[in-house]
Coordinates of C-alpha atoms in Angstrom, one line a residue:
M190 CA 246.6 -42.3 2.0
S191 CA 247.3 -45.4 1.5
L192 CA 246.7 -46.8 -1.9
R193 CA 247.1 -48.9 -4.6
K194 CA 249.2 -47.9 -7.3
P195 CA 247.1 -47.5 -10.1
G196 CA 248.2 -48.5 -13.7
D197 CA 249.9 -51.4 -12.0
G198 CA 247.5 -53.9 -14.2
G199 CA 244.0 -54.5 -14.6
G200 CA 243.3 -56.8 -12.4
G201 CA 242.7 -60.1 -11.2
S202 CA 239.8 -60.9 -13.2
A203 CA 240.7 -58.5 -16.5
R204 CA 240.8 -60.9 -19.5
R205 CA 243.9 -62.0 -21.5
A206 CA 243.8 -59.8 -24.8
G207 CA 242.8 -62.2 -27.8
S208 CA 240.5 -64.1 -25.6
P209 CA 237.0 -65.0 -27.0
E210 CA 235.1 -62.7 -24.5
E211 CA 237.4 -59.6 -25.5
A212 CA 236.1 -60.3 -28.9
R213 CA 233.0 -59.3 -28.4
E214 CA 231.5 -56.1 -30.2
L215 CA 229.2 -54.0 -29.4
P216 CA 226.5 -52.2 -31.7
E217 CA 227.7 -49.7 -34.5
C218 CA 229.3 -46.5 -33.4
A219 CA 230.9 -44.6 -36.2
P220 CA 229.3 -43.4 -39.3
G221 CA 229.5 -46.4 -42.2
G222 CA 228.6 -48.9 -40.0
R223 CA 232.1 -50.1 -38.4
L224 CA 231.8 -51.7 -35.2
M225 CA 234.0 -50.8 -32.2
P226 CA 236.0 -53.9 -30.8
L227 CA 235.4 -53.8 -27.1
L228 CA 238.2 -54.0 -24.9
P229 CA 238.5 -55.8 -20.7
W230 CA 236.6 -53.4 -18.7
D231 CA 234.7 -51.3 -21.5
R232 CA 231.6 -52.8 -20.0
F233 CA 232.4 -52.3 -16.6
S234 CA 232.9 -48.9 -17.4
A235 CA 229.9 -48.2 -18.8
W236 CA 228.1 -48.5 -15.5
L237 CA 231.0 -47.8 -13.2
H238 CA 234.3 -45.9 -13.0
C239 CA 235.7 -47.9 -10.3
V240 CA 235.1 -49.8 -7.0
C241 CA 236.7 -48.1 -4.1
V242 CA 237.2 -50.0 -0.5
V243 CA 237.4 -47.2 2.2
G244 CA 238.7 -48.1 5.7
F245 CA 240.0 -46.1 8.6
D246 CA 243.9 -46.0 9.7
L247 CA 244.3 -45.1 13.5
E248 CA 247.3 -43.1 11.7
L249 CA 246.2 -41.6 8.5
G250 CA 242.0 -41.4 9.6
Q251 CA 239.7 -42.6 6.4
A252 CA 241.9 -44.0 3.6
V253 CA 241.0 -45.5 0.2
E254 CA 242.5 -49.2 0.5
V255 CA 241.5 -50.1 -2.8
I256 CA 240.7 -49.3 -6.2
H257 CA 239.1 -51.6 -8.7
P258 CA 239.8 -52.1 -11.7
Q259 CA 243.5 -51.0 -10.9
H260 CA 244.0 -48.9 -14.0
A261 CA 241.0 -46.5 -13.1
K262 CA 242.3 -43.3 -12.9
L263 CA 241.6 -41.0 -9.5
T264 CA 242.8 -37.5 -9.0
D265 CA 244.3 -37.0 -5.2
K266 CA 241.6 -34.4 -4.8
E267 CA 238.8 -36.9 -5.9
K268 CA 240.2 -39.8 -3.5
T269 CA 240.2 -37.0 -0.9
N270 CA 236.5 -36.3 -1.2
I271 CA 235.7 -40.3 -1.7
C272 CA 237.1 -40.5 1.1
Y273 CA 235.4 -38.0 3.3
L274 CA 232.5 -39.0 1.8
S275 CA 232.3 -42.3 2.6
F276 CA 232.0 -42.6 6.1
P277 CA 229.0 -40.9 8.1
D278 CA 230.5 -38.3 10.3
S279 CA 231.3 -39.5 13.9
N280 CA 228.2 -37.6 15.3
S281 CA 225.8 -39.8 13.5
G282 CA 226.3 -43.2 15.5
C283 CA 225.9 -45.4 12.6
L284 CA 226.4 -48.7 14.0
G285 CA 226.1 -51.8 11.5
D286 CA 225.6 -51.3 7.7
T287 CA 224.3 -48.1 6.4
Q288 CA 223.4 -47.6 2.8
F289 CA 223.7 -43.9 1.4
C290 CA 224.9 -41.9 -1.6
F291 CA 227.1 -39.0 -2.2
R292 CA 228.0 -36.3 -4.9
F293 CA 231.3 -34.5 -5.8
R294 CA 232.7 -32.4 -8.8
Q295 CA 235.2 -34.4 -11.4
S296 CA 238.4 -32.9 -11.4
S297 CA 239.8 -33.5 -14.8
S298 CA 237.8 -34.6 -18.1
R299 CA 238.4 -38.2 -19.4
K300 CA 236.9 -40.0 -22.0
L301 CA 236.3 -43.7 -22.5
S302 CA 237.4 -45.9 -25.4
W303 CA 233.9 -46.1 -27.0
H304 CA 232.7 -42.9 -25.5
C305 CA 230.5 -41.9 -28.7
L306 CA 228.2 -45.1 -28.1
L307 CA 227.6 -43.9 -24.5
D308 CA 226.7 -40.3 -25.6
Q309 CA 223.9 -41.9 -27.7
F310 CA 222.4 -43.6 -25.1
D311 CA 222.4 -40.8 -23.1
R312 CA 220.7 -38.5 -25.6
D313 CA 217.5 -41.7 -25.6
L314 CA 217.0 -40.8 -21.7
P315 CA 215.0 -38.5 -20.4
I316 CA 216.8 -34.9 -19.4
Y317 CA 216.8 -35.4 -15.4
L318 CA 218.4 -38.8 -16.4
K319 CA 221.2 -37.4 -18.4
K320 CA 224.8 -37.8 -17.2
D321 CA 226.2 -34.3 -15.9
P322 CA 229.8 -34.4 -17.3
A323 CA 231.2 -32.5 -14.1
Y324 CA 230.2 -34.8 -11.6
Y325 CA 230.5 -38.5 -10.0
Y326 CA 227.7 -40.4 -7.7
G327 CA 229.3 -42.6 -4.7
Y328 CA 227.0 -45.2 -3.7
V329 CA 228.3 -46.6 -0.2
Y330 CA 227.6 -49.4 1.6
F331 CA 229.4 -48.3 5.2
R332 CA 229.9 -51.0 8.1
Q333 CA 230.5 -50.3 12.1
V334 CA 230.9 -53.2 14.2
Q335 CA 232.6 -53.7 17.7
D336 CA 235.5 -56.0 16.9
K337 CA 237.6 -55.9 20.0
T338 CA 240.8 -57.1 18.2
L339 CA 241.1 -53.8 16.6
K340 CA 243.0 -51.1 18.3
R341 CA 239.9 -48.8 17.5
G342 CA 237.8 -51.4 18.9
Y343 CA 235.5 -50.7 15.8
F344 CA 235.7 -52.5 12.4
Q345 CA 235.1 -49.8 10.0
K346 CA 234.8 -49.8 6.4
S347 CA 233.1 -48.6 3.2
L348 CA 232.7 -50.3 0.2
V349 CA 231.6 -47.6 -2.5
L350 CA 230.9 -47.6 -6.5
I351 CA 231.6 -44.4 -8.2
S352 CA 229.6 -43.9 -11.5
K353 CA 228.4 -41.2 -13.7
L354 CA 224.8 -42.7 -13.9
P355 CA 222.2 -41.6 -11.3
Y356 CA 221.0 -45.0 -10.6
S357 CA 220.7 -45.0 -7.2
H358 CA 218.1 -48.0 -7.0
I359 CA 220.2 -50.5 -9.4
F360 CA 223.4 -49.1 -7.2
H361 CA 221.4 -49.6 -4.2
T362 CA 220.9 -52.9 -4.5
V363 CA 224.1 -54.6 -5.7
L364 CA 225.8 -53.0 -2.7
G365 CA 223.1 -54.7 -0.8
K366 CA 224.1 -58.3 -2.4
I367 CA 227.7 -58.0 -2.6
A368 CA 229.0 -55.6 0.2
P369 CA 228.5 -58.1 3.3
E370 CA 229.9 -61.1 1.9
Y371 CA 232.8 -58.7 1.0
F372 CA 233.4 -58.0 4.1
E373 CA 233.9 -61.1 5.0
K374 CA 235.7 -62.7 1.9
N375 CA 237.5 -59.6 0.8
E376 CA 239.5 -59.0 -2.3
P377 CA 238.7 -62.0 -4.1
F378 CA 235.2 -61.8 -3.8
L379 CA 235.6 -58.1 -5.1
E380 CA 237.1 -58.8 -8.3
A381 CA 234.5 -61.5 -9.0
A382 CA 232.2 -59.4 -8.6
C383 CA 233.6 -56.6 -10.6
S384 CA 234.2 -59.3 -13.4
D385 CA 230.2 -59.9 -13.3
I386 CA 229.4 -56.3 -14.3
D387 CA 232.1 -56.7 -17.0
R388 CA 229.6 -59.0 -18.4
W389 CA 226.9 -56.7 -18.1
P390 CA 225.1 -55.5 -21.5
P391 CA 225.3 -51.8 -22.1
P392 CA 223.1 -49.6 -20.4
V393 CA 220.6 -49.1 -23.3
P394 CA 217.5 -46.9 -22.5
G395 CA 214.2 -48.9 -23.4
K396 CA 215.7 -52.1 -23.3
T397 CA 215.0 -55.1 -20.7
L398 CA 218.3 -55.9 -19.5
H399 CA 219.5 -58.9 -17.4
L400 CA 222.5 -58.0 -15.4
P401 CA 223.7 -61.1 -13.0
I402 CA 225.7 -60.3 -10.1
M403 CA 227.3 -63.2 -7.6
G404 CA 224.7 -65.9 -8.8
I405 CA 221.4 -63.2 -8.9
V406 CA 220.2 -61.9 -12.2
M407 CA 218.5 -58.3 -11.9
K408 CA 216.1 -57.6 -14.6
V409 CA 215.9 -53.9 -15.4
R410 CA 214.6 -51.2 -18.1
I411 CA 216.3 -48.0 -18.3
P412 CA 213.4 -45.4 -19.1
T413 CA 213.7 -43.0 -22.5
C414 CA 212.9 -39.9 -23.7
H415 CA 209.9 -41.3 -25.7
D416 CA 207.9 -42.9 -22.3
N417 CA 205.4 -40.9 -21.4
P418 CA 205.9 -39.0 -18.3
G419 CA 205.2 -40.7 -15.0
T420 CA 204.4 -44.2 -16.6
T421 CA 206.1 -47.3 -15.3
Q422 CA 207.1 -49.5 -18.5
V423 CA 206.4 -53.1 -17.7
L424 CA 209.4 -55.3 -17.9
Q425 CA 209.6 -57.4 -21.2
S426 CA 209.4 -61.4 -20.7
T427 CA 211.5 -63.6 -22.5
Q428 CA 211.2 -66.8 -21.0
Q429 CA 214.6 -68.4 -21.1
A430 CA 216.2 -65.6 -19.8
D431 CA 213.2 -64.9 -17.0
T432 CA 214.0 -68.5 -15.5
Q433 CA 217.4 -67.1 -14.2
V434 CA 215.9 -63.5 -12.8
S435 CA 216.2 -63.2 -9.2
I436 CA 214.9 -59.9 -8.8
A437 CA 212.9 -57.7 -11.2
L438 CA 213.9 -53.8 -10.0
P439 CA 210.5 -52.0 -10.5
T440 CA 212.6 -48.4 -11.2
V441 CA 216.3 -47.8 -11.8
H442 CA 216.6 -44.4 -9.9
E443 CA 213.6 -43.8 -7.5
V444 CA 213.4 -43.5 -4.1
D445 CA 210.5 -43.9 -1.3
L446 CA 208.7 -40.7 -2.1
F447 CA 206.3 -41.0 0.6
R448 CA 208.7 -41.9 3.4
C449 CA 211.3 -39.0 2.5
F450 CA 208.5 -36.5 2.6
L451 CA 206.9 -37.8 5.8
P452 CA 208.8 -35.6 8.3
V453 CA 207.6 -32.5 6.3
F454 CA 204.4 -33.9 5.2
F455 CA 202.5 -30.7 5.4
H456 CA 205.2 -28.7 3.5
I457 CA 205.7 -30.8 0.4
Q458 CA 203.8 -27.9 -1.9
M459 CA 206.2 -25.2 -0.5
L460 CA 209.2 -27.5 -1.3
W461 CA 208.4 -28.4 -4.3
E462 CA 208.1 -24.4 -5.1
L463 CA 211.8 -23.9 -3.4
V464 CA 212.8 -26.8 -5.8
L465 CA 211.5 -25.1 -8.6
L466 CA 213.3 -22.1 -8.1
G467 CA 216.3 -23.4 -7.5
E468 CA 216.4 -21.9 -4.0
P469 CA 219.2 -22.8 -1.6
L470 CA 218.1 -25.4 0.7
V471 CA 220.1 -27.5 3.5
V472 CA 218.3 -30.7 4.8
M473 CA 219.7 -31.4 8.3
A474 CA 219.0 -35.3 9.0
P475 CA 220.6 -37.5 11.6
S476 CA 222.5 -39.7 9.0
P477 CA 223.7 -39.8 5.9
S478 CA 221.1 -42.4 4.6
E479 CA 218.0 -39.9 5.5
S480 CA 219.7 -36.7 4.0
S481 CA 221.0 -38.4 1.2
E482 CA 217.4 -39.9 0.4
T483 CA 215.4 -37.0 1.2
V484 CA 217.9 -34.4 -1.2
L485 CA 217.1 -37.1 -3.8
A486 CA 213.7 -37.0 -3.0
L487 CA 213.6 -33.3 -3.7
V488 CA 215.6 -33.0 -6.7
S489 CA 212.9 -35.5 -8.0
C490 CA 210.0 -33.6 -6.9
I491 CA 209.9 -31.1 -10.4
S492 CA 210.4 -34.3 -12.4
P493 CA 209.9 -34.0 -15.7
L494 CA 211.8 -30.8 -15.2
K495 CA 215.5 -31.5 -14.8
Y496 CA 217.0 -29.9 -11.3
Y497 CA 219.7 -27.9 -13.1
S498 CA 221.6 -26.2 -9.9
D499 CA 224.0 -28.4 -8.0
F500 CA 222.9 -30.8 -5.4
R501 CA 224.7 -32.8 -2.7
P502 CA 223.0 -36.0 -1.1
Y503 CA 225.4 -35.6 1.5
F504 CA 228.1 -32.9 2.1
T505 CA 230.7 -32.6 5.0
I506 CA 233.1 -30.3 6.1
H507 CA 235.9 -31.8 4.8
D508 CA 234.1 -31.6 1.1
S509 CA 236.5 -29.8 -1.7
E510 CA 233.7 -27.1 -1.8
F511 CA 233.2 -26.6 1.6
K512 CA 234.3 -22.8 1.9
E513 CA 232.5 -21.8 -1.2
Y514 CA 228.9 -23.2 -0.1
T515 CA 229.1 -22.0 3.6
T516 CA 231.1 -18.2 3.2
R517 CA 228.9 -15.5 4.4
T518 CA 230.5 -13.0 2.2
Q519 CA 227.9 -13.7 -0.4
T520 CA 224.6 -14.6 -1.2
P521 CA 224.0 -18.8 -0.4
P522 CA 224.4 -20.3 -3.6
S523 CA 221.5 -22.6 -5.7
V524 CA 222.4 -25.9 -4.2
I525 CA 220.5 -28.3 -2.1
L526 CA 222.9 -29.5 0.8
G527 CA 222.2 -32.4 2.9
V528 CA 224.3 -32.5 5.9
T529 CA 224.4 -34.2 9.4
N530 CA 227.2 -32.6 11.3
P531 CA 226.1 -30.4 13.9
F532 CA 228.6 -28.2 13.2
F533 CA 226.2 -27.2 9.9
A534 CA 223.1 -26.1 12.4
K535 CA 225.8 -22.7 13.1
T536 CA 227.4 -22.4 9.8
L537 CA 224.5 -22.4 8.1
Q538 CA 222.3 -20.0 9.7
H539 CA 222.3 -17.6 7.1
W540 CA 221.0 -19.8 4.6
P541 CA 217.1 -18.8 3.9
H542 CA 215.7 -22.1 4.4
I543 CA 216.4 -25.4 6.4
I544 CA 215.0 -28.7 6.6
R545 CA 215.6 -30.4 9.8
I546 CA 214.3 -34.0 9.7
G547 CA 214.1 -36.5 12.3
D548 CA 214.8 -40.7 11.7
I549 CA 212.6 -41.3 8.7
K550 CA 210.4 -44.5 9.9
L551 CA 208.4 -47.0 8.1
S552 CA 205.5 -46.4 10.6
G553 CA 202.3 -45.1 9.8
E554 CA 202.4 -42.0 11.4
V555 CA 201.3 -38.8 10.2
P556 CA 203.0 -36.1 12.1
K557 CA 201.3 -33.5 13.6
Q558 CA 200.2 -30.2 11.5
V559 CA 202.9 -27.8 12.2
K560 CA 203.6 -24.6 11.1
V561 CA 206.8 -23.0 8.9
K562 CA 209.3 -22.2 11.8
K563 CA 211.5 -19.3 11.9
L564 CA 215.3 -19.3 11.5
K565 CA 216.0 -17.8 14.2
N566 CA 214.3 -20.2 16.1
L567 CA 217.2 -23.0 14.8
K568 CA 219.6 -23.4 17.3
T569 CA 221.3 -26.4 16.8
L570 CA 220.6 -29.8 15.0
D571 CA 218.9 -31.1 17.9
S572 CA 216.1 -28.3 17.1
K573 CA 212.6 -29.9 16.5
P574 CA 211.9 -31.8 13.0
G575 CA 210.3 -29.0 10.6
V576 CA 210.9 -26.5 7.9
Y577 CA 212.9 -23.0 9.1
T578 CA 212.1 -20.5 6.4
S579 CA 210.4 -16.6 6.4
Y580 CA 209.6 -18.2 2.3
K581 CA 205.8 -17.3 1.4
S582 CA 204.5 -19.5 -1.2
Y583 CA 203.2 -18.4 -3.9
L584 CA 200.5 -20.4 -4.4
N585 CA 197.5 -21.6 -1.9
R586 CA 198.1 -25.2 -0.1
D587 CA 196.3 -27.9 -1.8
E588 CA 194.3 -29.7 1.1
E589 CA 193.3 -32.9 -1.4
I590 CA 196.2 -34.3 -1.8
I591 CA 196.8 -34.1 2.2
K592 CA 193.6 -35.2 3.2
Q593 CA 194.4 -38.4 0.6
L594 CA 197.5 -39.2 1.8
Q595 CA 196.5 -38.8 5.2
K596 CA 193.4 -40.9 4.3
G597 CA 196.3 -43.6 3.3
V598 CA 198.2 -44.1 6.4
Q599 CA 194.7 -44.6 8.1
Q600 CA 193.7 -47.1 5.7
K601 CA 197.3 -48.4 6.3
R602 CA 197.8 -48.0 2.4
P603 CA 201.0 -49.4 1.2
G604 CA 204.0 -46.8 0.9
E605 CA 204.7 -47.5 -2.6
A606 CA 200.8 -47.3 -3.5
Q607 CA 201.6 -43.8 -1.0
S608 CA 204.6 -42.8 -3.5
I609 CA 203.0 -43.1 -6.5
I610 CA 200.3 -40.9 -5.5
L611 CA 202.7 -37.8 -4.2
R612 CA 204.8 -38.7 -7.3
R613 CA 201.5 -38.2 -9.4
Y614 CA 200.7 -35.0 -7.6
F615 CA 204.6 -33.6 -8.2
L616 CA 204.3 -34.8 -12.1
E617 CA 200.8 -33.0 -12.6
L618 CA 201.7 -29.9 -10.6
T619 CA 205.1 -29.7 -12.7
Q620 CA 203.4 -30.3 -16.1
S621 CA 200.7 -27.6 -15.2
F622 CA 203.5 -25.1 -14.6
I623 CA 205.8 -26.0 -17.4
I624 CA 203.1 -26.1 -20.4
P625 CA 202.4 -22.4 -20.9
L626 CA 206.3 -22.1 -21.3
S627 CA 206.6 -25.2 -23.8
P628 CA 205.1 -23.5 -27.3
P629 CA 208.5 -23.7 -29.5
Q630 CA 210.0 -20.6 -30.7
L631 CA 213.4 -19.8 -31.9
K632 CA 213.0 -16.2 -31.3
P633 CA 214.2 -14.4 -28.0
F634 CA 212.6 -14.7 -25.0
N635 CA 210.3 -12.1 -24.2
Q636 CA 209.4 -12.1 -20.1
E637 CA 206.5 -9.7 -20.8
E638 CA 205.0 -11.2 -24.0
F639 CA 204.6 -14.7 -22.4
M640 CA 202.7 -13.0 -19.2
K641 CA 200.4 -11.7 -21.1
T642 CA 199.9 -15.3 -22.3
L643 CA 199.1 -16.7 -19.0
E644 CA 195.8 -15.2 -18.7
K645 CA 193.8 -17.0 -21.4
A646 CA 196.8 -20.0 -21.5
G647 CA 198.2 -20.5 -18.2
P648 CA 198.1 -23.3 -15.8
Q649 CA 194.9 -22.8 -14.6
L650 CA 193.5 -24.9 -17.7
T651 CA 195.2 -27.8 -16.1
S652 CA 195.7 -27.2 -12.1
R653 CA 193.3 -26.5 -9.7
L654 CA 195.1 -24.7 -7.3
K655 CA 195.0 -21.1 -7.0
G656 CA 197.6 -18.6 -5.7
D657 CA 199.9 -16.1 -7.5
W658 CA 200.8 -17.9 -10.4
I659 CA 202.3 -15.1 -12.1
G660 CA 204.8 -14.3 -9.2
L661 CA 205.8 -18.0 -8.9
Y662 CA 206.4 -17.6 -12.9
R663 CA 208.4 -14.1 -12.5
H664 CA 210.5 -15.8 -9.7
F665 CA 211.0 -19.3 -12.1
L666 CA 212.5 -16.9 -14.9
K667 CA 215.6 -15.8 -13.0
S668 CA 216.3 -19.0 -11.9
Y669 CA 219.3 -21.6 -12.8
N670 CA 216.4 -23.9 -13.5
F671 CA 214.8 -21.9 -16.3
D672 CA 217.8 -21.1 -17.8
G673 CA 219.0 -24.8 -18.4
W674 CA 215.3 -25.9 -19.5
F675 CA 215.4 -22.8 -21.7
R676 CA 218.9 -23.7 -23.3
T677 CA 217.6 -27.2 -23.8
R678 CA 214.5 -26.9 -25.2
R679 CA 216.3 -24.3 -27.7
K680 CA 218.8 -26.5 -28.8
E681 CA 216.0 -29.4 -29.1
M682 CA 213.9 -27.1 -31.9
T683 CA 217.5 -26.2 -33.6
Q684 CA 218.6 -29.8 -34.1
K685 CA 214.9 -30.2 -35.2
L686 CA 215.0 -28.3 -37.6
E687 CA 218.1 -29.4 -38.9
A688 CA 216.8 -32.7 -39.0
L689 CA 214.1 -31.4 -41.1
H690 CA 216.5 -29.6 -43.6
L691 CA 218.5 -33.0 -44.0
E692 CA 215.8 -35.3 -44.6
A693 CA 214.1 -32.3 -47.2
L694 CA 217.9 -32.8 -48.8
C695 CA 217.0 -36.9 -48.9
N696 CA 214.3 -35.9 -51.1
E697 CA 215.6 -34.2 -53.7
D698 CA 217.8 -35.5 -56.9
L699 CA 220.9 -33.7 -55.8
L700 CA 222.7 -35.7 -58.7
F701 CA 220.2 -33.8 -61.2
W702 CA 221.1 -30.5 -59.4
S703 CA 224.8 -31.1 -59.5
Q704 CA 224.4 -32.0 -63.3
K705 CA 223.5 -28.4 -63.6
H706 CA 226.0 -26.4 -61.8
T707 CA 229.5 -25.7 -62.1
E708 CA 232.2 -28.4 -60.8
V709 CA 233.4 -25.8 -58.3
E710 CA 229.7 -25.5 -56.6
T711 CA 229.4 -29.3 -56.8
V712 CA 232.3 -29.7 -54.9
D713 CA 231.3 -27.0 -52.7
L714 CA 227.7 -29.4 -51.9
V715 CA 229.2 -32.3 -51.7
L716 CA 231.8 -31.0 -48.5
K717 CA 228.2 -29.2 -47.1
L718 CA 227.1 -32.7 -47.7
K719 CA 229.6 -34.3 -46.0
D720 CA 229.2 -31.9 -43.1
K721 CA 225.5 -32.8 -42.8
V722 CA 226.3 -36.5 -42.8
A723 CA 228.7 -35.7 -39.6
D724 CA 226.2 -34.0 -38.0
G725 CA 223.3 -36.4 -38.8
E726 CA 224.4 -38.8 -36.5
N727 CA 223.4 -36.2 -33.6
L728 CA 219.9 -35.0 -34.9
P729 CA 216.8 -36.9 -34.2
V730 CA 216.2 -37.9 -37.9
K731 CA 214.2 -40.4 -39.4
P732 CA 216.1 -44.0 -39.3
G733 CA 218.0 -44.2 -42.8
T734 CA 218.4 -40.6 -43.4
V735 CA 222.1 -40.7 -43.0
E736 CA 222.8 -43.7 -44.9
K737 CA 220.4 -41.9 -47.9
L738 CA 222.4 -38.8 -48.0
Q739 CA 225.9 -40.7 -48.2
M740 CA 224.7 -42.5 -50.9
H741 CA 223.7 -39.1 -52.4
I742 CA 227.1 -37.9 -51.9
D743 CA 228.6 -41.2 -53.4
S744 CA 226.4 -40.9 -56.6
I745 CA 227.4 -37.1 -57.2
I746 CA 231.2 -38.0 -56.9
L747 CA 231.4 -40.4 -58.8
A748 CA 229.4 -38.4 -61.7
L749 CA 232.7 -35.7 -61.2
P750 CA 236.2 -36.5 -63.4
E751 CA 238.7 -39.0 -61.4
D752 CA 240.8 -36.6 -59.9
L753 CA 238.3 -34.8 -57.8
Q754 CA 236.6 -38.4 -57.0
G755 CA 240.1 -39.0 -55.2
I756 CA 240.3 -35.9 -53.4
L757 CA 236.3 -35.7 -52.2
I758 CA 236.6 -39.4 -51.2
K759 CA 239.3 -38.9 -48.8
T760 CA 238.0 -35.2 -47.9
G761 CA 236.5 -35.7 -44.7
S762 CA 235.9 -39.5 -45.0
T763 CA 234.5 -41.6 -42.0

């Protein structure tokens, strides 16, 4: 594998130590109001881990030719995964330019120099946009064109953005702007583009961000956990900055939902159930672009619920988890795979649910109604498009949404409007399902007690759909999605109680309390309060709560003898 040796320096566009730009600072990251100095490439690292160029070597095959910035660390296993996932399978026949994405496991943990600030941003995100510490995303712009000057007869190269962030629409747009020029201008252009990204503001949820990239400015807003689900916040205008805006992105992560589901139009509700239940699901598509978009659409259809199982927008036979996910010695895992290689039609025949899609077209044709196909009829990747499964839906099919979208096609309703209707439908369906589960409780979850509540407070209160809701809940309670949802909710409730306790302490006269107790008891109180201050940085407390509690601690310490003051100030000082 031909590689630039990581660690040879910071790249051509890295700033010199001590330059004015290096002295830029970010909002406070540490308790006590200290600001963290910003190092070269810190802003870049907030958005991307690195940028890779993957080419084709006649002797070595796919090879990582460039890693930028050069000090970015990737293990050999990660490089190998990036190599194979950055090129379409040879049978895809992707001539010209193709964009897609993939997801792969991180081999080793590594922290950024200002990870605590990034963790704060992550806390403010909706649950379905939070980073998964175990995975990277790869966003790919692949070009394959005839070139008679090359032995192989074709120019084949991919520009790949490696990131922890699931912001597919932002990075898809960035690649569309920089990749075509990079293929013409090569290394200096890539260094300049990376230097631009290193000037971006941090990815703060809820703020309108202006992101310059090679002569244009993108205007975006990252959602927050406080936004109402299903609503798109209007981007705030600042007249001075907006004169430079070239593109205002309506979303950071959403795909064209209607276009993705069009090939399996009549089965959208059944697919929602399969994703909700974390069932093993394979998407067989003609190209990585279609497979990756469809997998992302499937994962997003249960929003605002997070899909907690693994999903791979583009998966190949060279993937490091290939054996793990295709073995016949155990039941298929809870994962959604997007594949294009015909080999998978045979290898994954034992999987219970397979979606076969043809070319996704922008045209307004609705496919003719097709029945769910039997798995035994799926012989090859050339089999007819459709859903191959023996699964029987718990809920009756909603004919209204089908008619509404069909009417939209006939009336030539814009695809964006169709996607909004479909996204709203999925959102209301998921919310109707989740609402009965949501009342806060810290005691162990009792399945039978919960089932008894459904008769009077079930989804029938908010959904027009009929069917076996009880059976759907029983199946869901055994899934990874329920386990992940329950653990998250329990953590949220525990933190809320701790936050309320912290706020209550702030309203007490703790100095008066300490004066009525022994020095030993007061020292014990101070140490416990210091722990509370440290924990408070991660709790949903009202603004100023932590600072107020710190003032209580300071006043108690100052009332103690000098020898104890010195010890307590040093102990757990922040």
